XYZ file of C-alpha atoms in Angstrom:
677
model
C 173.083 -111.034 11.010
C 173.643 -107.416 12.082
C 175.420 -106.165 9.044
C 177.149 -107.344 5.975
C 179.551 -105.900 3.414
C 177.051 -105.565 0.540
C 179.546 -106.968 -1.809
C 179.201 -110.338 -0.073
C 175.415 -109.976 0.436
C 174.818 -109.545 -3.164
C 177.154 -112.185 -4.677
C 174.397 -114.033 -6.083
C 172.925 -110.804 -7.795
C 173.890 -111.461 -11.527
C 171.770 -114.670 -11.215
C 168.808 -112.664 -9.659
C 169.161 -110.207 -12.574
C 169.133 -112.850 -15.004
C 165.842 -114.560 -13.325
C 164.269 -111.102 -13.424
C 164.853 -110.723 -17.217
C 162.671 -113.733 -17.912
C 158.970 -113.153 -19.011
C 156.575 -112.779 -15.723
C 153.709 -115.291 -15.492
C 150.933 -112.933 -16.142
C 148.533 -115.322 -13.802
C 150.966 -114.878 -10.629
C 150.693 -111.590 -9.045
C 153.520 -110.890 -6.575
C 153.423 -107.826 -4.289
C 156.736 -106.942 -2.570
C 156.274 -103.499 -1.382
C 159.927 -102.759 -2.272
C 161.772 -100.681 -4.924
C 163.708 -102.280 -7.670
C 166.493 -104.321 -7.165
C 170.004 -103.036 -6.423
C 172.144 -102.763 -9.505
C 175.347 -105.229 -9.392
C 177.754 -102.579 -9.116
C 176.364 -100.903 -5.808
C 178.799 -102.885 -3.598
C 181.837 -101.071 -5.470
C 180.816 -98.157 -3.130
C 181.521 -99.847 0.165
C 177.938 -100.238 1.646
C 176.781 -102.131 4.482
C 173.457 -103.389 5.729
C 171.717 -103.399 9.060
C 168.851 -106.118 9.034
C 165.590 -105.831 10.656
C 166.446 -108.073 13.659
C 169.006 -105.643 14.539
C 166.911 -102.439 13.882
C 164.145 -103.951 16.362
C 166.276 -104.834 19.260
C 168.367 -102.005 20.159
C 168.464 -100.807 23.732
C 167.418 -97.349 23.155
C 164.692 -98.349 20.535
C 165.775 -95.443 18.215
C 167.080 -95.485 14.829
C 169.928 -93.031 15.377
C 171.343 -95.175 17.958
C 171.403 -98.148 15.642
C 173.014 -96.322 12.908
C 175.895 -95.765 15.360
C 176.626 -99.440 14.599
C 178.431 -98.194 11.451
C 181.403 -96.297 12.848
C 181.839 -93.150 11.361
C 178.243 -92.163 11.609
C 177.676 -88.970 13.650
C 175.091 -86.366 14.321
C 176.080 -82.641 15.264
C 175.692 -83.508 18.984
C 176.177 -86.933 20.683
C 172.588 -86.683 21.926
C 169.796 -88.680 20.412
C 166.175 -87.487 19.795
C 165.073 -87.279 23.286
C 167.455 -84.763 24.405
C 168.868 -82.926 21.440
C 167.451 -79.876 19.922
C 165.817 -81.264 16.650
C 167.769 -78.580 14.470
C 171.235 -80.299 15.587
C 170.076 -83.484 14.309
C 172.127 -83.514 10.943
C 173.636 -87.108 9.642
C 177.375 -87.034 8.647
C 179.725 -89.806 7.699
C 183.519 -89.946 7.290
C 184.508 -86.905 9.707
C 183.614 -84.260 7.001
C 183.093 -81.800 9.850
C 180.252 -81.070 12.330
C 177.355 -79.318 10.822
C 173.817 -79.378 11.914
C 172.497 -80.063 8.416
C 172.891 -83.305 6.894
C 175.660 -83.982 4.578
C 174.482 -87.463 4.156
C 171.270 -88.085 2.156
C 168.947 -89.991 4.069
C 166.042 -91.656 2.057
C 162.881 -93.634 3.040
C 161.498 -95.650 0.299
C 163.575 -93.476 -2.060
C 162.058 -90.028 -0.438
C 164.550 -87.519 1.034
C 163.747 -87.203 4.750
C 165.761 -84.086 5.591
C 163.821 -81.188 6.855
C 163.282 -78.620 3.755
C 164.182 -75.726 5.979
C 166.966 -76.831 8.382
C 168.371 -79.950 6.737
C 168.061 -81.933 9.902
C 166.546 -85.588 10.019
C 163.452 -86.333 11.982
C 164.843 -89.255 13.733
C 161.814 -89.595 16.151
C 159.473 -90.329 13.252
C 161.553 -93.008 11.689
C 160.568 -96.088 13.877
C 162.571 -98.913 13.625
C 159.420 -101.397 13.723
C 158.371 -100.007 10.591
C 161.392 -100.971 8.732
C 163.020 -103.627 6.790
C 166.501 -102.871 6.266
C 169.163 -99.967 6.292
C 171.715 -99.663 3.656
C 174.611 -97.099 4.567
C 176.919 -95.959 1.681
C 179.693 -93.886 3.107
C 180.979 -92.361 -0.136
C 179.527 -89.813 -2.521
C 176.045 -90.533 -4.394
C 175.123 -89.902 -7.856
C 171.793 -91.541 -8.587
C 168.115 -90.493 -7.757
C 168.532 -87.341 -5.430
C 172.123 -87.658 -5.429
C 172.569 -83.865 -5.124
C 173.467 -83.475 -1.391
C 174.976 -86.985 -0.954
C 178.582 -85.349 -0.168
C 179.092 -87.549 2.855
C 177.344 -90.943 1.742
C 173.762 -92.048 1.559
C 171.516 -93.725 4.241
C 168.653 -95.695 2.648
C 165.784 -96.914 4.768
C 163.321 -99.471 3.339
C 159.919 -100.081 5.016
C 159.232 -103.536 6.140
C 157.434 -106.014 3.750
C 154.309 -107.994 4.283
C 156.205 -110.889 5.443
C 157.989 -109.149 7.945
C 154.777 -107.625 9.447
C 152.541 -109.581 11.822
C 148.776 -108.862 11.272
C 148.809 -107.292 14.668
C 151.799 -106.195 16.931
C 152.113 -103.965 20.012
C 154.679 -103.326 22.510
C 154.777 -101.420 25.839
C 157.754 -100.522 27.762
C 158.368 -98.665 31.097
C 161.771 -96.829 31.840
C 163.974 -94.822 34.164
C 162.596 -91.563 35.066
C 158.926 -92.446 34.364
C 159.536 -93.045 30.794
C 157.045 -94.781 28.395
C 157.137 -96.365 24.781
C 154.064 -97.389 23.454
C 153.524 -98.521 19.890
C 150.912 -100.712 17.736
C 150.590 -101.751 14.257
C 147.810 -103.356 12.308
C 148.693 -105.083 8.897
C 145.633 -106.781 7.134
C 145.718 -108.141 3.674
C 143.756 -106.045 0.980
C 143.189 -108.333 -2.013
C 146.670 -109.093 -3.540
C 148.023 -106.052 -1.655
C 147.977 -104.987 2.068
C 147.818 -101.763 4.191
C 149.771 -101.177 7.325
C 148.681 -98.751 10.079
C 150.940 -98.043 12.946
C 151.478 -95.633 15.884
C 154.078 -95.017 18.433
C 154.178 -92.531 21.653
C 157.324 -91.971 23.666
C 157.376 -89.759 26.821
C 159.728 -89.102 29.776
C 160.570 -86.826 32.811
C 164.118 -86.698 31.224
C 167.534 -86.749 32.784
C 169.507 -83.636 33.760
C 171.779 -82.575 30.896
C 173.408 -80.057 33.180
C 176.226 -81.078 35.304
C 175.595 -80.781 39.180
C 178.054 -77.960 39.699
C 176.317 -76.019 37.047
C 172.872 -76.406 38.134
C 170.648 -73.369 39.273
C 167.030 -73.033 40.306
C 165.870 -72.805 36.619
C 167.574 -75.854 35.639
C 165.298 -78.576 34.176
C 165.599 -82.183 33.141
C 165.370 -83.132 29.251
C 161.725 -83.973 29.339
C 160.367 -85.361 26.141
C 156.944 -86.148 24.530
C 156.436 -87.298 20.944
C 154.250 -89.252 18.886
C 154.161 -90.579 15.049
C 151.607 -92.261 12.975
C 152.035 -93.990 9.689
C 150.138 -95.735 6.859
C 151.532 -97.460 4.161
C 149.676 -99.304 1.383
C 150.750 -101.492 -1.455
C 148.505 -102.542 -4.083
C 149.251 -104.600 -7.377
C 148.366 -102.783 -10.864
C 149.369 -105.969 -13.014
C 151.489 -109.171 -12.652
C 154.727 -106.836 -12.792
C 153.814 -103.498 -11.483
C 152.591 -102.026 -8.092
C 151.850 -98.826 -6.416
C 153.070 -97.699 -2.970
C 151.529 -94.926 -0.782
C 152.857 -93.681 2.627
C 151.706 -91.244 4.798
C 153.099 -89.975 8.264
C 152.262 -87.321 10.838
C 154.606 -86.655 13.904
C 154.895 -84.099 16.617
C 157.668 -84.066 19.154
C 158.214 -81.723 22.207
C 161.452 -81.283 24.354
C 162.822 -79.289 26.867
C 166.660 -78.598 27.233
C 168.583 -77.136 30.019
C 166.020 -74.617 31.591
C 162.764 -74.367 32.651
C 160.593 -72.777 29.516
C 163.610 -73.679 27.032
C 160.932 -75.729 24.931
C 161.189 -77.194 21.428
C 158.810 -78.451 18.897
C 158.905 -80.173 15.793
C 156.227 -81.726 13.672
C 155.637 -82.867 10.145
C 153.030 -84.039 7.798
C 154.629 -86.230 4.701
C 152.907 -88.071 2.060
C 154.532 -90.021 -1.072
C 153.299 -92.065 -3.874
C 155.483 -94.525 -5.753
C 154.918 -96.481 -8.965
C 157.232 -99.685 -9.416
C 157.196 -101.579 -12.692
C 159.466 -104.851 -12.837
C 158.576 -105.448 -16.598
C 161.018 -105.524 -19.658
C 161.347 -101.723 -19.133
C 161.594 -101.220 -15.403
C 160.253 -98.217 -13.936
C 160.733 -96.488 -10.455
C 158.749 -93.258 -10.264
C 157.847 -91.294 -7.281
C 156.254 -87.868 -5.906
C 156.359 -86.465 -2.237
C 155.206 -83.606 -0.163
C 156.480 -82.540 3.143
C 154.919 -79.914 5.560
C 157.135 -79.300 8.466
C 157.370 -76.877 11.266
C 159.542 -76.022 14.214
C 159.566 -73.618 17.236
C 162.097 -73.079 19.952
C 162.449 -70.848 22.999
C 165.834 -69.701 24.144
C 166.169 -69.085 27.823
C 168.934 -66.362 28.992
C 171.638 -68.224 31.074
C 171.822 -64.944 33.070
C 168.384 -63.904 33.605
C 166.799 -67.435 32.953
C 164.064 -65.672 31.341
C 162.865 -66.096 27.780
C 165.275 -64.152 25.497
C 164.102 -65.367 22.116
C 161.133 -67.124 20.943
C 161.619 -68.765 17.533
C 157.960 -69.165 17.379
C 157.305 -70.424 13.894
C 159.377 -72.032 11.131
C 156.962 -73.618 8.570
C 158.383 -75.042 5.655
C 157.349 -77.218 2.583
C 159.159 -79.515 0.451
C 157.758 -81.053 -2.710
C 159.949 -83.388 -5.230
C 159.788 -86.347 -7.109
C 161.881 -88.690 -9.750
C 161.513 -91.148 -12.445
C 164.067 -93.827 -13.145
C 163.903 -96.014 -16.181
C 165.940 -99.217 -16.747
C 165.559 -100.263 -20.429
C 166.327 -103.726 -21.563
C 170.040 -103.543 -22.919
C 170.933 -107.111 -22.229
C 172.006 -109.455 -19.589
C 175.342 -108.049 -18.975
C 174.203 -104.331 -18.343
C 171.834 -102.677 -15.948
C 171.337 -99.024 -17.369
C 169.471 -96.519 -15.092
C 168.532 -93.336 -16.776
C 166.160 -90.660 -15.055
C 165.412 -87.260 -13.699
C 164.579 -85.899 -10.148
C 163.647 -82.457 -8.610
C 163.467 -80.952 -5.098
C 161.840 -77.795 -4.223
C 161.921 -76.207 -0.638
C 160.535 -73.101 0.612
C 160.370 -71.811 4.375
C 160.095 -68.952 6.749
C 161.420 -68.055 10.179
C 159.429 -65.900 12.542
C 161.294 -65.092 15.850
C 160.742 -62.347 18.695
C 163.678 -61.141 20.615
C 162.947 -60.143 24.296
C 164.618 -57.975 26.846
C 165.644 -58.954 30.303
C 162.448 -57.199 31.389
C 160.265 -59.135 29.271
C 159.517 -56.707 26.619
C 159.694 -57.316 22.937
C 162.764 -55.797 21.357
C 162.840 -56.916 17.905
C 160.547 -59.190 15.571
C 162.406 -61.006 12.754
C 161.110 -62.594 9.567
C 163.339 -64.301 7.024
C 163.187 -67.075 4.375
C 163.587 -68.109 0.758
C 163.236 -70.825 -1.810
C 165.660 -73.275 -3.467
C 165.210 -76.002 -6.097
C 167.576 -78.362 -7.577
C 166.602 -80.288 -10.794
C 168.835 -83.099 -12.155
C 169.426 -85.776 -14.772
C 171.379 -88.955 -14.186
C 172.654 -91.755 -16.206
C 174.448 -94.911 -14.865
C 175.434 -98.061 -16.060
C 176.477 -101.492 -14.475
C 178.562 -103.605 -16.838
C 179.093 -107.218 -15.652
C 181.946 -109.239 -17.277
C 182.148 -112.513 -15.674
C 183.678 -111.951 -12.060
C 184.270 -108.411 -12.806
C 181.702 -105.452 -12.527
C 182.517 -101.997 -13.911
C 179.908 -99.134 -12.737
C 179.823 -95.460 -13.878
C 177.348 -92.576 -13.809
C 176.875 -88.898 -14.271
C 174.620 -86.197 -13.088
C 173.590 -82.608 -14.413
C 171.868 -80.641 -11.748
C 170.400 -76.808 -12.223
C 170.042 -75.248 -8.874
C 168.597 -72.101 -7.929
C 168.393 -70.072 -4.792
C 165.915 -67.303 -4.596
C 163.490 -64.885 -2.910
C 165.737 -64.747 0.168
C 165.159 -61.955 2.612
C 165.494 -60.831 6.353
C 163.406 -58.188 7.634
C 163.337 -56.730 11.235
C 161.272 -54.379 13.295
C 161.414 -53.262 16.547
C 158.996 -53.883 19.590
C 156.460 -51.141 18.122
C 156.418 -52.758 14.671
C 158.564 -50.127 13.001
C 161.038 -51.577 10.357
C 164.683 -51.532 11.320
C 166.082 -53.668 8.595
C 164.942 -54.978 5.115
C 167.499 -57.037 3.370
C 166.825 -58.815 -0.012
C 169.404 -61.279 -0.981
C 170.363 -61.829 -4.628
C 168.981 -64.751 -6.525
C 171.434 -67.328 -7.730
C 171.535 -70.192 -10.049
C 173.978 -72.445 -11.723
C 174.633 -75.930 -12.991
C 176.618 -78.442 -11.330
C 178.200 -81.647 -13.030
C 178.972 -84.789 -10.803
C 180.113 -88.071 -11.638
C 181.289 -91.692 -10.170
C 182.861 -94.770 -11.107
C 183.659 -97.917 -9.376
C 184.956 -101.531 -10.224
C 184.071 -104.651 -8.252
C 186.181 -107.763 -8.909
C 185.205 -111.138 -7.053
C 188.058 -113.592 -6.729
C 186.393 -117.013 -5.925
C 183.937 -117.533 -3.350
C 183.740 -114.904 -0.486
C 186.538 -112.626 -1.819
C 186.030 -109.323 -3.513
C 187.968 -106.326 -4.282
C 186.715 -102.760 -4.983
C 187.449 -99.296 -5.606
C 185.706 -96.173 -6.619
C 185.895 -92.400 -7.201
C 183.171 -89.962 -7.130
C 182.379 -86.076 -6.926
C 179.204 -84.443 -5.646
C 177.602 -81.112 -4.054
C 175.387 -79.871 -1.467
C 173.583 -76.709 -1.622
C 173.549 -74.721 1.943
C 170.221 -75.043 3.525
C 167.856 -72.138 4.178
C 168.560 -72.283 7.768
C 172.230 -71.918 6.892
C 171.506 -69.107 4.458
C 169.029 -66.826 6.492
C 168.496 -68.045 10.090
C 170.560 -66.975 13.106
C 170.394 -69.266 16.218
C 171.275 -69.126 19.737
C 172.175 -71.543 22.600
C 172.443 -70.013 26.031
C 174.318 -66.895 25.779
C 176.054 -67.914 22.479
C 174.815 -67.177 18.915
C 175.596 -68.182 15.460
C 174.667 -65.919 12.293
C 173.464 -66.963 8.939
C 175.456 -66.108 5.695
C 173.156 -65.386 2.410
C 176.490 -65.716 0.403
C 177.211 -69.176 1.179
C 178.444 -71.166 -1.720
C 177.477 -74.945 -2.616
C 179.959 -77.515 -1.036
C 181.747 -79.707 -3.561
C 182.970 -83.200 -3.015
C 185.824 -85.183 -4.651
C 186.873 -88.486 -3.382
C 188.220 -91.950 -4.000
C 188.475 -95.111 -1.838
C 189.458 -98.917 -2.447
C 188.422 -101.848 -0.266
C 188.238 -105.660 0.196
C 185.585 -107.926 1.474
C 185.991 -111.504 2.596
C 184.427 -114.493 4.042
C 186.572 -116.755 6.314
C 184.312 -119.668 6.954
C 181.757 -118.118 9.308
C 183.537 -114.526 9.552
C 182.851 -111.737 7.196
C 185.456 -109.059 7.074
C 185.733 -105.780 5.151
C 188.366 -102.868 4.909
C 187.834 -99.794 3.161
C 190.750 -96.852 2.818
C 189.251 -93.516 1.612
C 190.511 -90.034 1.126
C 187.478 -87.472 0.736
C 187.777 -83.653 0.001
C 184.976 -81.254 0.576
C 185.580 -77.814 -0.912
C 183.672 -74.749 0.085
C 182.627 -76.610 3.482
C 180.112 -74.761 5.461
C 181.401 -74.291 8.942
C 180.553 -72.274 12.353
C 183.525 -70.044 12.279
C 184.342 -68.191 15.599
C 184.180 -64.382 15.047
C 184.279 -63.418 18.932
C 184.547 -65.071 22.310
C 183.644 -61.809 24.195
C 180.310 -60.869 22.642
C 179.048 -57.877 20.831
C 176.499 -56.704 18.487
C 176.342 -58.284 15.232
C 174.424 -57.952 11.751
C 171.067 -59.973 11.702
C 171.462 -61.125 15.370
C 171.893 -58.307 17.473
C 173.568 -58.184 21.134
C 175.569 -61.335 21.915
C 176.759 -61.902 25.516
C 178.747 -64.844 24.931
C 180.602 -66.640 21.836
C 179.491 -65.385 18.359
C 180.041 -67.617 15.263
C 179.085 -67.035 11.485
C 178.371 -69.841 8.925
C 181.283 -69.483 6.237
C 182.722 -71.484 3.714
C 186.050 -72.696 4.370
C 188.543 -73.660 1.563
C 188.475 -77.381 2.066
C 188.006 -80.276 4.621
C 190.218 -83.288 3.770
C 189.469 -86.541 5.558
C 191.413 -89.762 4.884
C 191.403 -92.847 6.815
C 190.189 -96.553 7.382
C 187.049 -98.311 7.936
C 186.823 -101.838 9.218
C 183.822 -104.046 9.545
C 183.633 -107.656 10.903
C 180.978 -110.024 11.845
C 180.368 -113.804 12.331
C 178.519 -116.303 13.913
C 179.489 -119.646 15.868
C 176.639 -121.878 16.749
C 174.264 -119.313 18.797
C 176.964 -116.554 19.379
C 177.020 -113.565 17.107
C 179.901 -111.069 17.044
C 179.685 -107.877 14.842
C 182.132 -104.840 15.049
C 182.862 -101.725 13.403
C 185.844 -99.212 13.563
C 186.718 -95.818 11.894
C 189.812 -93.722 11.821
C 189.855 -90.509 10.070
C 192.549 -87.743 9.735
C 190.237 -84.841 9.178
C 191.850 -81.425 8.560
C 190.661 -77.999 7.807
C 192.541 -75.942 5.087
C 191.904 -72.291 5.640
C 195.116 -70.181 4.871
C 195.504 -67.257 6.903
C 192.874 -68.436 9.435
C 193.764 -69.439 13.101
C 192.054 -72.948 12.450
C 193.892 -73.683 9.389
C 195.387 -77.276 9.752
C 193.162 -78.049 12.804
C 190.432 -80.769 12.972
C 186.989 -79.802 12.124
C 184.586 -79.238 15.186
C 182.560 -81.948 16.291
C 184.713 -84.413 14.519
C 186.413 -87.411 16.448
C 189.602 -89.354 15.044
C 188.268 -92.686 16.338
C 184.942 -94.249 16.580
C 183.791 -98.048 17.036
C 181.204 -100.214 17.943
C 180.868 -104.146 18.805
C 177.962 -106.249 19.530
C 178.116 -109.753 21.158
C 174.938 -111.843 21.298
C 173.488 -115.151 22.101
C 170.822 -115.758 19.886
C 169.536 -119.403 19.455
C 166.630 -119.900 16.984
C 164.239 -120.362 19.755
C 164.146 -119.455 23.364
C 166.030 -116.519 25.481
C 168.359 -114.144 23.686
C 170.919 -111.694 24.950
C 173.019 -109.090 23.264
C 175.443 -106.220 24.632
C 176.860 -103.464 22.529
C 179.674 -101.488 23.209
C 180.502 -97.863 21.592
C 183.550 -95.735 21.742
C 184.211 -92.176 20.400
C 187.371 -90.363 20.741
C 187.874 -86.880 22.017
C 186.566 -84.144 19.688
C 186.116 -80.299 19.934
C 183.037 -78.166 20.106
C 184.670 -75.219 18.228
C 186.566 -74.638 14.973
C 189.718 -73.235 17.273
C 189.996 -76.600 19.421
C 189.525 -74.569 22.677
C 186.511 -76.606 24.123
C 187.035 -80.220 24.601
C 184.365 -82.882 24.393
C 186.098 -85.736 26.053
C 186.143 -89.251 24.718
C 183.481 -91.590 25.848
C 182.947 -95.451 26.090
C 179.300 -96.889 26.730
C 177.783 -100.292 26.929
C 174.252 -101.038 26.150
C 172.563 -104.451 26.583
C 169.069 -106.122 25.518
C 167.409 -109.541 26.829
C 164.574 -111.312 25.357
C 162.590 -114.016 26.870
C 159.739 -115.729 24.888
C 156.763 -116.594 27.052
C 154.518 -118.138 24.386
C 151.540 -117.134 22.340
C 153.502 -114.410 20.658
C 154.468 -112.425 23.695
C 157.908 -111.704 24.461
C 159.403 -110.231 27.852
C 162.197 -107.694 27.013
C 164.721 -105.846 29.387
C 166.930 -103.179 27.925
C 169.866 -100.994 29.440
C 171.408 -97.967 27.951
C 174.893 -96.570 29.184
C 174.914 -99.525 31.803
C 178.292 -98.307 33.539
C 176.712 -94.818 33.744
C 179.681 -93.091 31.514
C 179.368 -89.328 31.309
C 179.029 -88.383 27.873
C 179.821 -84.486 27.177
C 177.574 -83.300 24.394
C 178.281 -79.676 24.429
C 181.210 -77.438 25.931
C 180.684 -73.888 25.269
C 183.361 -72.079 27.221
C 183.052 -74.450 30.031
C 179.064 -74.536 29.950
C 178.597 -78.309 29.674
C 175.579 -80.375 28.503
C 175.665 -84.283 28.869
C 174.039 -87.092 27.255
C 171.938 -90.213 28.228
C 172.959 -91.635 31.371
C 172.132 -95.093 32.740
C 168.629 -95.929 31.603
C 166.639 -99.248 32.090
C 163.689 -100.396 30.547
C 161.118 -103.359 31.004
C 158.437 -104.327 28.600
C 156.351 -106.529 26.445
C 156.076 -107.102 22.934
C 153.448 -109.106 21.168
C 153.296 -110.292 17.490
C 150.566 -112.451 16.069
């Protein structure tokens, strides 16, 4: 199964919940390594799930590509984590506008994964082999860490012990001298287990620059990255366990020109306590240490013009969720969570002659602390769910300082501290009509704080620049949706109609297309944009999912249409589609998957035309790509695997800045072996 509407996948959940309410056997210790079970009202919010088989058998071997199976998922660029600038890898759903920061909350075992400074997702560190399942909810969030989920939630769960072989390894060789190596070791330790894994990816890269725009300084998008992960799960009693996860990753990439190198790295750790007794408990704490560096090479002189040499940041947070015993018909969740982020940006600007002209240092802190409560009430075939959040947020200690090449201060700005309360809520209904048929509806609200990056850090791409805005206000979401999920024999279908409205949406607003000198940025030769709040982005549309199996043949498909528009009275982009937002997106996978023997699958993905900019002057044409994977078991746990990305070599435009083009992944072929035993 590739993915399935959650309302059908959890059709038996009331039975499960009743079983959990029974007194556990104190002599029987069961360690799952999972969180608490999903409440029965979860499917009211239109979730879909991607299973482990699909996660570990994609053509690219990357989580962001597999998430593309859910139509409507997008990053700021159409590039994956081999050729995109890391700071552009924000995740968004439902066409709420292109933004390099994530409007979608991404959780791994309950821990927010967004970078504390930038808000991007470190996809290269989220290795599919380490995952059990992904659940994608495209509406607003309200539960733990719900602040920030204005465009849905993507929940990733680590693989469980029964899904992990004691030893696993894989090795692939691909086009342009690319290699992908991974290894995992999962021994049992008493009643628990520990899992150690590592992955290394590297490649000479493809040319992101079209042939007619290449110069002597043009370079392919080479990449080299690795990550290691340790996860340990141990029982504390028959009904409780403790889980620990630690991840270290490092990623280096080159984009467009020789010397235009970026680096991202992180060290994450989290600890989680789960109790499945009468009073169920989910408590966790985490810490993240991240860094980013980037060199901008001038498109005129092909020399270093900006060295964003150091952007250290720290994220600290935690939550506690309690489920008191309130009877078999209710699942009540109450709790609190907090997130703190702090970060600094250090960069040096260079003249065409190579001399330092400015040294900049900026940064700040932000914190969100929330209380939440949510109840799911099961009345026969009807499930009612509703929840509220109250969040106290602060943005403080913001500053921007600049000195000239001699170290003499030329600017010292301190920005006012800000704080406020934000109240959010959601409610939903799920009604099952017989076997395999469910109606659902939901309404919700939410908010997202602007990131430290959006508030304080300018950035450049070639001759173009985008300025920060320390006065940005929080984004606020209101939305509603209705849908139906049904099973017709072996076929599962889902339909969702939605309308989402994002007030104070943060957008990169074009100020000048002819350059100039601008505050906090300096001289700009190309297009200058500034992060600003626009009145509203309204996205309304339809989402379709389908999957089924006939014998050994599987077919799964997803389609999303969104009519997304910006409301900005008096601005030249009022009524236009938001930047980086397609109207149509679709994905379909056809697979031959017998229980034993060879297997083959092909995936088709389509994204319609979209625009680079808010004024709809620079077009990113539609793109249709086809991927394929073939697996041949050789025996003794060894499988021969061939993978192909973009088999028909479709030209995918990922950036168009006044005609300066970047391209996405061309045809890429892989061959390799996988062992599990």
